[in-house]
CSV table of C-alpha atoms in Angstrom, one decimal:
chain,number,residue,atom,x,y,z
L,1,THR,CA,129.5,64.7,143.8
L,2,THR,CA,126.5,66.9,143.0
L,3,GLU,CA,128.0,68.5,140.0
L,4,PRO,CA,129.0,65.6,137.7
L,5,ASP,CA,129.9,67.7,134.9
L,6,LYS,CA,132.9,69.3,136.7
L,7,VAL,CA,134.6,65.9,136.7
L,8,LEU,CA,137.1,65.1,134.2
L,9,PRO,CA,136.3,62.7,131.5
L,10,THR,CA,139.4,60.6,132.0
L,11,ILE,CA,138.1,60.2,135.9
L,12,ARG,CA,134.4,59.5,134.9
L,13,SER,CA,135.6,56.9,132.4
L,14,ARG,CA,137.2,54.9,135.0
L,15,THR,CA,134.4,55.3,137.8
L,16,HIS,CA,130.6,54.0,138.1
L,17,HIS,CA,128.3,56.8,138.0
L,18,TYR,CA,125.1,56.4,140.1
L,19,PRO,CA,122.9,59.4,139.4
L,20,PHE,CA,120.4,60.3,142.2
L,21,ARG,CA,117.1,61.7,141.8
L,22,LEU,CA,115.5,64.5,144.0
L,23,ILE,CA,113.0,63.2,146.7
L,24,PRO,CA,109.3,64.4,145.7
L,25,PRO,CA,107.3,66.7,148.1
L,26,ASN,CA,105.0,64.1,149.3
L,27,ALA,CA,107.9,61.8,150.5
L,28,MET,CA,110.0,64.7,151.8
L,29,ARG,CA,106.9,65.9,153.9
L,30,ALA,CA,106.2,62.3,155.5
L,31,LEU,CA,110.0,62.3,156.3
L,32,LEU,CA,109.8,65.9,157.8
L,33,GLU,CA,106.5,64.9,159.9
L,34,SER,CA,108.1,61.7,161.3
L,35,ASN,CA,111.2,63.5,162.5
L,36,CYS,CA,109.2,66.2,164.2
L,37,ALA,CA,107.0,63.5,165.9
L,38,ALA,CA,110.1,61.6,167.0
L,39,GLU,CA,111.5,64.9,168.5
L,40,GLY,CA,108.1,65.6,170.2
L,41,ILE,CA,107.9,69.3,168.5
L,42,SER,CA,104.9,70.8,167.2
L,43,VAL,CA,105.1,72.3,163.8
L,44,GLU,CA,102.3,74.0,162.1
L,45,PRO,CA,101.5,72.5,158.7
L,46,ALA,CA,102.1,75.7,156.6
L,47,VAL,CA,105.7,75.4,157.6
L,48,PHE,CA,106.3,72.4,155.8
L,49,PRO,CA,106.1,73.5,152.3
L,50,LEU,CA,108.3,76.3,153.3
L,51,VAL,CA,110.8,73.8,154.3
L,52,ILE,CA,110.5,71.6,151.4
L,53,ARG,CA,110.8,74.5,148.8
L,54,ALA,CA,113.9,75.8,150.8
L,55,GLY,CA,115.4,72.2,150.6
L,56,GLY,CA,115.3,72.0,146.9
L,57,GLY,CA,114.5,68.4,146.8
L,58,SER,CA,117.5,67.3,148.8
L,59,ALA,CA,116.8,65.3,152.1
L,60,ARG,CA,120.1,66.6,153.7
L,61,ASP,CA,119.4,70.3,153.1
L,62,THR,CA,115.7,69.8,153.8
L,63,GLN,CA,116.5,68.5,157.2
L,64,SER,CA,119.1,71.2,157.7
L,65,VAL,CA,116.7,73.9,157.2
L,66,LEU,CA,114.2,72.4,159.6
L,67,ASP,CA,117.0,71.9,162.2
L,68,GLN,CA,117.7,75.9,162.1
L,69,LEU,CA,113.9,76.4,162.6
L,70,LEU,CA,113.9,74.0,165.3
L,71,ALA,CA,116.7,75.8,166.9
L,72,GLY,CA,115.0,79.0,167.1
L,73,ALA,CA,111.5,77.8,168.0
L,74,GLY,CA,109.8,79.0,171.2
L,75,ASP,CA,107.5,77.3,173.6
L,76,ASP,CA,104.7,77.2,171.1
L,77,GLY,CA,106.6,75.2,168.5
L,78,VAL,CA,107.5,76.4,164.9
L,79,THR,CA,104.8,79.1,163.9
L,80,TYR,CA,104.2,79.9,160.0
L,81,ARG,CA,105.0,83.7,160.7
L,82,ARG,CA,108.4,82.9,162.6
L,83,ALA,CA,109.5,80.4,159.9
L,84,VAL,CA,108.9,83.2,157.2
L,85,ALA,CA,111.0,85.5,159.1
L,86,LEU,CA,113.7,83.1,159.6
L,87,LEU,CA,113.8,81.9,155.9
L,88,GLY,CA,113.2,85.2,154.4
L,89,VAL,CA,110.5,83.9,152.6
L,90,THR,CA,108.1,86.4,151.0
L,91,ASP,CA,105.1,86.7,152.9
L,92,ALA,CA,101.9,85.1,151.2
L,93,THR,CA,100.0,88.1,151.9
L,94,LEU,CA,102.1,90.3,149.9
L,95,LEU,CA,101.9,87.8,146.9
L,96,ASP,CA,98.2,87.7,147.0
L,97,ASP,CA,97.8,91.5,147.0
L,98,LEU,CA,100.4,91.6,144.0
L,99,VAL,CA,98.3,88.9,142.0
L,100,ASP,CA,95.1,90.7,142.8
L,101,GLY,CA,96.5,93.8,141.7
L,102,LEU,CA,97.6,92.4,138.7
L,103,ALA,CA,94.4,90.6,137.9
L,104,ALA,CA,92.3,93.8,138.1
L,105,ASP,CA,95.0,95.9,136.3
L,106,ASP,CA,95.1,98.2,139.3
L,107,ALA,CA,98.6,99.9,139.2
L,108,ALA,CA,98.3,101.6,142.6
L,109,ALA,CA,97.7,98.3,144.3
L,110,VAL,CA,100.6,96.8,142.6
L,111,PHE,CA,103.3,99.4,143.3
L,112,GLY,CA,101.9,99.7,146.7
L,113,THR,CA,102.7,96.1,147.5
L,114,VAL,CA,106.2,96.8,146.1
L,115,GLN,CA,106.5,99.8,148.8
L,116,LYS,CA,105.3,97.2,151.3
L,117,LEU,CA,107.8,94.8,150.7
L,118,ILE,CA,110.8,97.3,150.8
L,119,GLU,CA,109.4,98.7,154.3
L,120,ALA,CA,109.3,95.1,155.5
L,121,GLY,CA,112.7,94.6,154.8
L,122,HIS,CA,112.4,91.6,152.2
L,123,ASP,CA,114.9,91.1,149.5
L,124,PRO,CA,113.6,92.1,146.3
L,125,ARG,CA,115.4,89.2,144.4
L,126,ARG,CA,113.7,86.8,146.7
L,127,PHE,CA,110.3,88.4,146.4
L,128,ALA,CA,110.8,87.9,142.5
L,129,ALA,CA,111.7,84.2,143.0
L,130,ASP,CA,108.6,83.7,145.3
L,131,LEU,CA,106.6,85.4,142.7
L,132,LEU,CA,107.9,83.1,140.0
L,133,ASP,CA,106.9,80.2,142.1
L,134,ARG,CA,103.5,81.6,142.7
L,135,LEU,CA,102.7,82.3,139.1
L,136,ARG,CA,104.0,78.6,138.4
L,137,ASP,CA,101.4,77.3,141.0
L,138,LEU,CA,98.6,79.5,139.2
L,139,VAL,CA,99.5,78.1,135.8
L,140,LEU,CA,99.2,74.4,137.2
L,141,LEU,CA,96.0,75.3,138.9
L,142,ARG,CA,94.6,77.0,135.7
L,143,ALA,CA,95.7,73.8,133.4
L,144,VAL,CA,94.9,70.9,136.2
L,145,PRO,CA,92.1,72.0,138.4
L,146,ASP,CA,93.2,69.2,140.9
L,147,ALA,CA,96.9,69.8,141.0
L,148,ALA,CA,97.1,69.8,144.7
L,149,ALA,CA,95.5,66.5,145.0
L,150,LYS,CA,97.9,65.0,142.5
L,151,GLY,CA,100.7,66.4,144.3
L,152,LEU,CA,101.9,69.1,141.8
L,153,ILE,CA,101.4,71.9,144.4
L,154,ALA,CA,102.2,71.9,147.9
L,155,ALA,CA,100.5,74.8,149.8
L,156,PRO,CA,98.0,75.1,152.8
L,157,ASP,CA,94.4,74.8,152.3
L,158,ASP,CA,93.6,78.5,152.9
L,159,GLU,CA,96.4,79.4,150.4
L,160,LEU,CA,95.2,77.0,148.0
L,161,ALA,CA,91.5,78.3,148.0
L,162,ARG,CA,92.9,81.9,147.2
L,163,MET,CA,95.5,80.6,144.5
L,164,THR,CA,92.3,78.9,142.6
L,165,ALA,CA,90.3,81.8,142.9
L,166,GLN,CA,93.2,83.9,141.3
L,167,ALA,CA,93.6,81.4,138.6
L,168,GLY,CA,90.2,81.6,137.7
L,169,ARG,CA,90.5,85.3,137.2
L,170,ILE,CA,93.7,85.3,135.1
L,171,GLY,CA,93.9,83.5,131.8
L,172,PRO,CA,96.7,81.1,130.9
L,173,ALA,CA,98.3,83.3,128.2
L,174,THR,CA,98.4,86.2,130.7
L,175,LEU,CA,100.0,83.8,133.6
L,176,THR,CA,102.5,82.5,131.0
L,177,ARG,CA,103.5,86.2,129.9
L,178,TYR,CA,103.8,87.2,133.8
L,179,ALA,CA,106.1,84.1,134.3
L,180,GLU,CA,108.4,85.0,131.3
L,181,ILE,CA,108.9,88.6,132.2
L,182,VAL,CA,109.7,87.6,136.0
L,183,HIS,CA,112.0,85.1,134.6
L,184,ASN,CA,113.7,87.4,132.4
L,185,GLY,CA,113.8,90.0,135.5
L,186,LEU,CA,115.6,87.5,137.7
L,187,ILE,CA,118.3,86.9,135.1
L,188,GLU,CA,118.7,90.8,135.0
L,189,MET,CA,118.9,91.2,138.8
L,190,ARG,CA,122.2,89.4,138.9
L,191,GLY,CA,124.6,92.0,139.9
L,192,ALA,CA,122.3,94.9,140.0
L,193,THR,CA,122.7,97.7,142.1
L,194,SER,CA,119.0,98.4,142.4
L,195,PRO,CA,117.0,95.6,142.6
L,196,ARG,CA,114.0,97.5,143.8
L,197,LEU,CA,114.0,99.5,140.5
L,198,LEU,CA,114.2,96.4,138.7
L,199,VAL,CA,111.1,95.0,140.5
L,200,GLU,CA,109.2,98.1,139.9
L,201,LEU,CA,110.2,97.9,136.1
L,202,LEU,CA,108.8,94.2,136.0
L,203,CYS,CA,105.5,95.3,137.4
L,204,ALA,CA,105.4,98.0,134.8
L,205,ARG,CA,105.9,95.5,132.1
L,206,MET,CA,103.2,93.2,133.3
L,207,LEU,CA,100.7,96.0,133.6
L,208,LEU,CA,101.7,97.1,129.9
L,209,PRO,CA,101.2,94.4,127.4
L,210,ALA,CA,103.5,94.5,124.6
L,211,THR,CA,103.1,93.6,120.9
L,212,ASP,CA,104.2,89.9,121.0
L,213,ASP,CA,101.8,87.1,120.6
L,214,ALA,CA,101.5,86.4,124.3
L,215,SER,CA,100.3,90.0,124.8
L,216,VAL,CA,97.9,89.7,122.0
L,217,LEU,CA,96.3,86.7,123.7
L,218,GLN,CA,96.1,88.7,127.0
L,219,ARG,CA,94.5,91.4,125.6
L,220,MET,CA,91.9,88.8,124.0
L,221,GLU,CA,91.3,87.3,127.5
L,222,ARG,CA,90.9,90.6,129.0
L,223,LEU,CA,88.2,91.7,126.3
L,224,GLU,CA,86.4,88.1,126.8
L,225,ARG,CA,86.2,88.8,130.6
L,226,ARG,CA,84.8,92.2,130.2
L,227,ALA,CA,82.3,91.2,127.6
L,228,ASN,CA,81.1,88.5,129.6
L,229,LEU,CA,79.1,91.1,131.8
L,230,GLY,CA,77.3,92.9,128.8
L,231,GLN,CA,76.9,89.8,126.4
L,232,ARG,CA,73.4,89.3,127.9
L,233,GLN,CA,72.4,92.8,127.1
L,234,VAL,CA,73.9,92.9,123.7
L,235,VAL,CA,71.9,89.7,122.9
L,236,GLU,CA,68.6,91.1,124.3
L,237,SER,CA,68.8,94.4,122.7
L,238,PRO,CA,67.6,93.4,119.2
L,239,ALA,CA,64.5,91.5,120.7
L,240,LYS,CA,63.4,94.6,122.5
L,241,SER,CA,63.7,96.9,119.4
L,242,ALA,CA,61.8,94.6,117.3
L,243,THR,CA,58.0,95.1,116.7
L,244,PRO,CA,55.7,92.4,118.0
L,245,GLN,CA,54.0,91.8,114.8
L,246,LYS,CA,53.2,88.5,113.4
L,247,SER,CA,54.8,89.0,110.0
L,248,THR,CA,58.1,89.7,111.8
L,249,VAL,CA,58.0,86.8,113.8
L,250,ASP,CA,57.2,84.3,110.9
L,251,SER,CA,60.0,86.3,109.1
L,252,HIS,CA,62.7,85.3,111.6
L,253,ARG,CA,61.3,81.6,111.7
L,254,VAL,CA,61.8,81.4,107.7
L,255,GLY,CA,65.5,83.0,108.0
L,256,SER,CA,64.7,85.9,106.0
L,257,THR,CA,65.8,89.3,107.4
L,258,THR,CA,64.4,91.1,104.5
L,259,VAL,CA,60.7,90.6,105.4
L,260,SER,CA,61.1,92.0,108.8
L,261,THR,CA,62.5,95.2,107.3
L,262,VAL,CA,59.8,95.9,104.9
L,263,ASP,CA,57.3,95.1,107.6
L,264,SER,CA,58.7,97.5,109.8
L,265,GLN,CA,58.4,100.3,107.3
L,266,PRO,CA,55.2,102.1,106.4
L,267,SER,CA,54.0,101.0,103.0
L,268,PRO,CA,53.3,103.9,100.3
L,269,ARG,CA,50.3,102.0,99.0
L,270,PRO,CA,46.9,101.4,100.5
L,271,PRO,CA,46.4,98.4,102.6
L,272,VAL,CA,44.2,97.0,100.1
L,273,ASP,CA,46.7,96.7,97.5
L,274,ALA,CA,49.2,95.3,99.5
L,275,PRO,CA,50.1,91.6,98.9
L,276,PRO,CA,49.5,89.2,101.8
L,277,VAL,CA,52.2,88.4,104.2
L,278,GLU,CA,52.2,84.8,103.5
L,279,GLU,CA,53.0,85.3,99.8
L,280,THR,CA,55.8,87.6,100.8
L,281,VAL,CA,57.3,85.1,103.1
L,282,ALA,CA,57.0,82.2,100.5
L,283,ALA,CA,58.7,84.4,97.9
L,284,GLN,CA,61.5,85.3,100.2
L,285,ALA,CA,62.0,81.9,101.3
L,286,LYS,CA,62.2,80.4,97.5
L,287,GLU,CA,65.0,83.1,97.0
L,288,PRO,CA,68.1,81.2,98.5
L,289,ALA,CA,67.6,78.3,95.9
L,290,ILE,CA,69.3,80.9,93.3
L,291,GLU,CA,72.3,81.8,95.7
L,292,PRO,CA,74.5,78.9,94.6
L,293,ALA,CA,74.4,80.0,90.9
L,294,THR,CA,75.9,83.3,91.9
L,295,GLU,CA,78.5,81.9,94.0
L,296,LYS,CA,79.9,80.2,91.1
L,297,ALA,CA,80.6,83.3,89.4
L,298,PRO,CA,84.1,83.9,90.7
L,299,ALA,CA,85.0,80.5,89.3
L,300,SER,CA,83.9,81.5,85.7
L,301,GLU,CA,85.9,84.9,86.1
L,302,LEU,CA,89.2,82.8,87.1
L,303,THR,CA,88.6,80.6,84.0
L,304,THR,CA,88.2,83.6,81.6
L,305,SER,CA,90.7,85.9,83.0
L,306,THR,CA,93.3,84.8,80.4
L,307,ASP,CA,91.0,86.2,77.8
L,308,THR,CA,91.8,89.6,78.6
L,309,VAL,CA,95.7,89.3,78.5
L,310,ASP,CA,97.5,90.0,75.1
L,311,ALA,CA,100.9,90.0,73.7
L,312,VAL,CA,101.1,93.7,74.2
L,313,GLY,CA,100.0,93.2,77.8
L,314,ILE,CA,102.7,90.8,78.5
L,315,ARG,CA,105.2,93.0,76.9
L,316,ARG,CA,104.4,95.9,79.2
L,317,VAL,CA,105.1,93.7,82.4
L,318,PHE,CA,107.9,91.6,81.0
L,319,ALA,CA,110.4,92.9,83.7
L,320,GLU,CA,108.0,91.8,86.4
L,321,LEU,CA,107.7,88.6,84.3
L,322,LEU,CA,111.5,88.0,84.5
L,323,SER,CA,111.4,88.8,88.2
L,324,ALA,CA,108.9,86.0,88.8
L,325,VAL,CA,110.9,83.5,86.8
L,326,ARG,CA,114.2,84.4,88.7
L,327,LYS,CA,112.1,83.1,91.9
L,328,HIS,CA,112.2,79.7,90.2
L,329,SER,CA,115.2,79.4,88.2
L,330,ARG,CA,117.9,82.3,87.5
L,331,SER,CA,119.3,80.5,84.5
L,332,VAL,CA,116.0,80.5,82.9
L,333,GLU,CA,115.6,84.0,83.7
L,334,ALA,CA,119.0,84.8,82.0
L,335,MET,CA,118.0,82.8,78.9
L,336,MET,CA,114.8,84.7,78.5
L,337,SER,CA,116.4,88.2,78.6
L,338,SER,CA,116.5,88.2,74.7
L,339,ALA,CA,113.0,86.8,74.3
L,340,THR,CA,110.3,88.7,72.9
L,341,VAL,CA,106.3,87.9,73.2
L,342,ALA,CA,105.1,86.9,69.8
L,343,SER,CA,101.6,86.1,70.2
L,344,VAL,CA,98.7,85.1,73.0
L,345,VAL,CA,96.1,82.7,71.7
L,346,GLY,CA,93.9,81.5,74.4
L,347,ASN,CA,95.7,80.6,77.3
L,348,GLU,CA,98.8,79.6,74.9
L,349,VAL,CA,101.8,82.3,74.9
L,350,THR,CA,104.4,81.9,72.1
L,351,PHE,CA,107.7,83.4,72.7
L,352,THR,CA,110.6,84.0,70.2
L,353,HIS,CA,114.2,83.8,70.6
L,354,PRO,CA,117.0,84.8,68.1
L,355,ALA,CA,119.4,81.8,69.4
L,356,ALA,CA,118.3,78.3,68.2
L,357,PRO,CA,120.3,76.4,71.0
L,358,LEU,CA,118.6,78.5,73.7
L,359,VAL,CA,115.1,78.1,72.1
L,360,ARG,CA,115.7,74.0,72.3
L,361,ARG,CA,116.7,74.6,76.1
L,362,LEU,CA,113.9,76.7,77.0
L,363,SER,CA,111.4,74.3,75.2
L,364,GLU,CA,112.2,71.5,77.7
L,365,GLN,CA,109.1,70.7,79.9
L,366,ARG,CA,110.8,71.8,83.1
L,367,ASN,CA,111.7,75.2,81.8
L,368,THR,CA,108.2,75.7,80.1
L,369,ASP,CA,106.6,75.1,83.5
L,370,THR,CA,109.0,77.4,85.2
L,371,VAL,CA,107.6,80.1,82.8
L,372,ALA,CA,104.0,78.9,83.3
L,373,ASP,CA,104.3,79.3,86.8
L,374,ALA,CA,105.7,82.9,86.4
L,375,LEU,CA,102.8,83.7,84.1
L,376,HIS,CA,100.4,82.4,86.6
L,377,ALA,CA,102.0,84.5,89.4
L,378,VAL,CA,101.8,87.7,87.4
L,379,PHE,CA,98.5,87.1,85.2
L,380,ASP,CA,96.9,84.1,87.4
L,381,GLY,CA,95.1,81.5,85.5
L,382,GLN,CA,96.7,78.2,83.9
L,383,TRP,CA,99.1,79.2,80.7
L,384,LYS,CA,100.8,77.0,78.2
L,385,VAL,CA,104.2,78.1,76.9
L,386,ARG,CA,105.6,77.5,73.4
L,387,TRP,CA,108.9,78.6,72.1
L,388,GLU,CA,110.1,79.3,68.4
L,389,HIS,CA,113.3,80.6,66.8
L,390,GLY,CA,113.1,83.8,65.2
L,391,GLU,CA,113.9,87.8,65.3
L,392,ALA,CA,111.4,90.0,67.3
L,393,PRO,CA,108.7,91.5,64.9
L,394,ALA,CA,109.6,95.0,64.1
L,395,SER,CA,106.0,96.0,63.9
L,396,ASP,CA,105.1,94.9,67.4
L,397,SER,CA,108.1,96.9,68.9
L,398,ALA,CA,107.0,99.9,66.8
L,399,ALA,CA,103.5,99.6,67.8
L,400,THR,CA,104.0,99.7,71.3
L,401,SER,CA,106.4,102.6,71.1
L,402,PRO,CA,104.7,105.9,71.7
L,403,SER,CA,107.3,107.5,69.3
L,404,ALA,CA,106.3,105.6,66.4
L,405,THR,CA,103.7,107.9,65.2
L,406,SER,CA,104.3,110.2,62.4
L,407,PRO,CA,105.8,113.7,63.3
L,408,SER,CA,103.2,115.2,61.1
L,409,ALA,CA,100.7,114.3,63.5
L,410,THR,CA,101.7,117.0,65.8
L,411,SER,CA,99.3,119.9,66.7
L,412,PRO,CA,99.1,122.6,63.9
L,413,SER,CA,99.2,125.5,66.4
L,414,THR,CA,102.7,124.5,67.6
L,415,ALA,CA,104.2,123.5,64.0
L,416,SER,CA,105.4,126.5,62.2
L,417,PRO,CA,104.8,126.9,58.0
L,418,ALA,CA,108.7,126.8,57.6
L,419,THR,CA,109.0,123.4,59.4
L,420,ALA,CA,106.0,121.8,58.3
L,421,SER,CA,106.5,118.4,56.6
L,422,PRO,CA,105.5,117.8,52.9
L,423,ALA,CA,102.6,115.7,52.1
L,424,GLN,CA,103.3,112.1,51.7
L,425,GLU,CA,102.9,110.3,48.4
L,426,PRO,CA,100.4,107.6,48.2
L,427,GLY,CA,102.8,104.8,47.9
L,428,GLN,CA,105.2,106.2,50.4
L,429,SER,CA,105.7,104.5,53.8
L,430,THR,CA,105.1,106.4,57.1
L,431,ARG,CA,108.4,105.0,58.4
L,432,GLU,CA,110.4,106.5,55.7
L,433,PRO,CA,111.4,109.7,57.6
L,434,SER,CA,112.4,107.6,60.7
L,435,THR,CA,114.3,105.4,58.7
L,436,ARG,CA,116.2,107.9,57.0
L,437,ALA,CA,116.9,109.9,60.2
L,438,ALA,CA,118.3,106.8,61.6
L,439,ALA,CA,120.6,106.3,58.7
L,440,THR,CA,121.9,109.7,58.9
L,441,ALA,CA,122.1,109.9,62.7
L,442,PRO,CA,125.5,107.8,63.0
L,443,ALA,CA,127.0,110.1,60.3
L,444,SER,CA,126.5,113.2,62.1
L,445,SER,CA,129.6,114.2,64.2
L,446,SER,CA,128.5,117.5,65.6
L,447,SER,CA,125.1,119.4,66.4
L,448,THR,CA,125.5,121.5,63.0
L,449,GLN,CA,125.5,118.4,61.0
L,450,SER,CA,122.4,117.1,63.0
L,451,SER,CA,120.3,120.2,62.5
L,452,THR,CA,121.4,120.2,58.8
L,453,THR,CA,120.0,116.6,58.2
L,454,SER,CA,116.8,117.4,59.9
L,455,SER,CA,116.4,120.7,57.7
L,456,LYS,CA,117.0,118.7,54.6
L,457,THR,CA,114.4,116.0,55.6
L,458,GLY,CA,111.9,118.5,56.4
L,459,GLN,CA,111.2,117.2,59.9
L,460,PRO,CA,111.3,118.7,63.2
L,461,SER,CA,114.5,118.6,65.3
L,462,ARG,CA,113.2,115.9,67.5
L,463,THR,CA,115.2,112.7,68.7
L,464,GLU,CA,112.4,110.3,69.3
L,465,PRO,CA,112.0,109.0,65.8
L,466,THR,CA,116.1,108.6,65.6
L,467,SER,CA,116.1,106.6,68.7
L,468,ASN,CA,113.1,104.6,68.1
L,469,ALA,CA,114.1,103.6,64.7
L,470,GLU,CA,117.6,102.5,65.7
L,471,PRO,CA,116.4,99.2,67.1
L,472,VAL,CA,114.8,98.3,63.7
L,473,GLY,CA,118.3,98.7,61.9
L,474,ALA,CA,120.0,96.9,64.5
L,475,GLN,CA,117.7,94.0,64.4
L,476,GLY,CA,118.2,93.9,60.6
L,477,ASN,CA,121.9,93.4,61.1
L,478,PRO,CA,122.5,90.0,62.9
L,479,THR,CA,126.0,90.6,63.3
L,480,ASP,CA,125.4,93.5,65.8
L,481,GLN,CA,123.3,91.2,68.2
L,482,PRO,CA,125.5,89.8,71.2
L,483,ASP,CA,125.9,86.0,71.2
L,484,PRO,CA,123.2,84.5,73.8
L,485,LEU,CA,125.6,82.1,75.1
L,486,GLU,CA,128.1,84.9,76.1
L,487,VAL,CA,125.0,86.6,77.8
L,488,LEU,CA,124.1,83.5,79.6
L,489,THR,CA,127.6,83.0,80.7
L,490,LYS,CA,128.0,86.7,81.7
L,491,HIS,CA,124.7,86.5,83.8
L,492,LEU,CA,125.5,83.2,85.6
L,493,GLY,CA,129.2,84.1,86.1
L,494,ALA,CA,130.4,81.0,84.5
L,495,ARG,CA,132.7,80.4,81.5
L,496,LYS,CA,132.2,78.7,78.2
L,497,LEU,CA,133.8,75.3,77.8
L,498,ASP,CA,136.1,74.8,74.8
């Protein structure tokens, strides 16, 4: 059988399987030539590749195809034109015209070839299959110039010469892309009601590059082919525009382009005061010795980039820092949710956390490395991380808050005399109004009581001091803070063990 996959496994397990391989084209051609010589019938050499390709490597099928051609042969034997007509193979002239049109990006020639194909009565599906075979031969000729001598391609000498010229005009990426488009088009042609339309769409796709990697390589090859013609003119144009002065020639030999620019411009000083050309060239030649020092400047900037980062800067982007930590470890990100940046000394960042067990967990080497990597991703540079147990400093949170300033700092033009705040005593803290407002805010149950409280304290009816002072009171009472272990288990979706 030629389809062993369709045999049941129970039958194959009880039989011997001897797989046969296809006969190579060279051995098949020798067999056909010997058969024709024994029959005494003349066959043109260009007919054998058509018969071998139609047989598909099977000796029985190939001899059956040759037998059909011999039955319809005339007195002059089997000619190439008659074999093409009997086998339904696409004429090589149509394939050459289509490939030449694709190589020249000539849409008129490409679609004109499709029109000739339909008028000649060829099957569009067979034409697409023959075009795919031609593209395969061109790819092999592009990769292996002596593919015909090695038996990789079976074609007449005149057709082989044309294919070699076509492979030289089209790049390998372009040929590969054409072959992929035609292959996909053959799959779409199965059961299609209008094969001609699909062939025309195939040609349109090949003429219009897409945005994939193969099309990008195709565009590069096309630009390289067009640039080969004008490359000599581009190289010679700077030499023609340069002035034929000795100083300019010497400057090009030294490798300095600045000297030629200075010499080409008219000097504003008299020729007597101008320095000699040799001294200028020598001075320009010595300048590259200083360039390595300037190239090391970015390295020094990277080493000192951590000096510009302080605790306030890290607090401002703390959410971004947590996002960077989440990419490495979600558990560390959950444990850091209640942490605060205490200080930054050089490249060492100190964090504080109200839970001592989590401080011990975060102080482990793997967790500190995770936080250091997150700092490197956000701020760049190398960082060291240290964890301490303690509450968040109230002064830092109030200093970073824009509403921590005294309400008396408002503009005099907007404050009325009736609501002006009284002068503070020397020993009175600037936070007392905010603290008093925070203490009276929970006791107010209506807007009337809130306004009465603000009028007693003499402060404007603003809610910023009250909202900003509440965290200070909350931090002062440890019982109001949530348990860090409960926050961690809720974030990770786990439960605590009893």
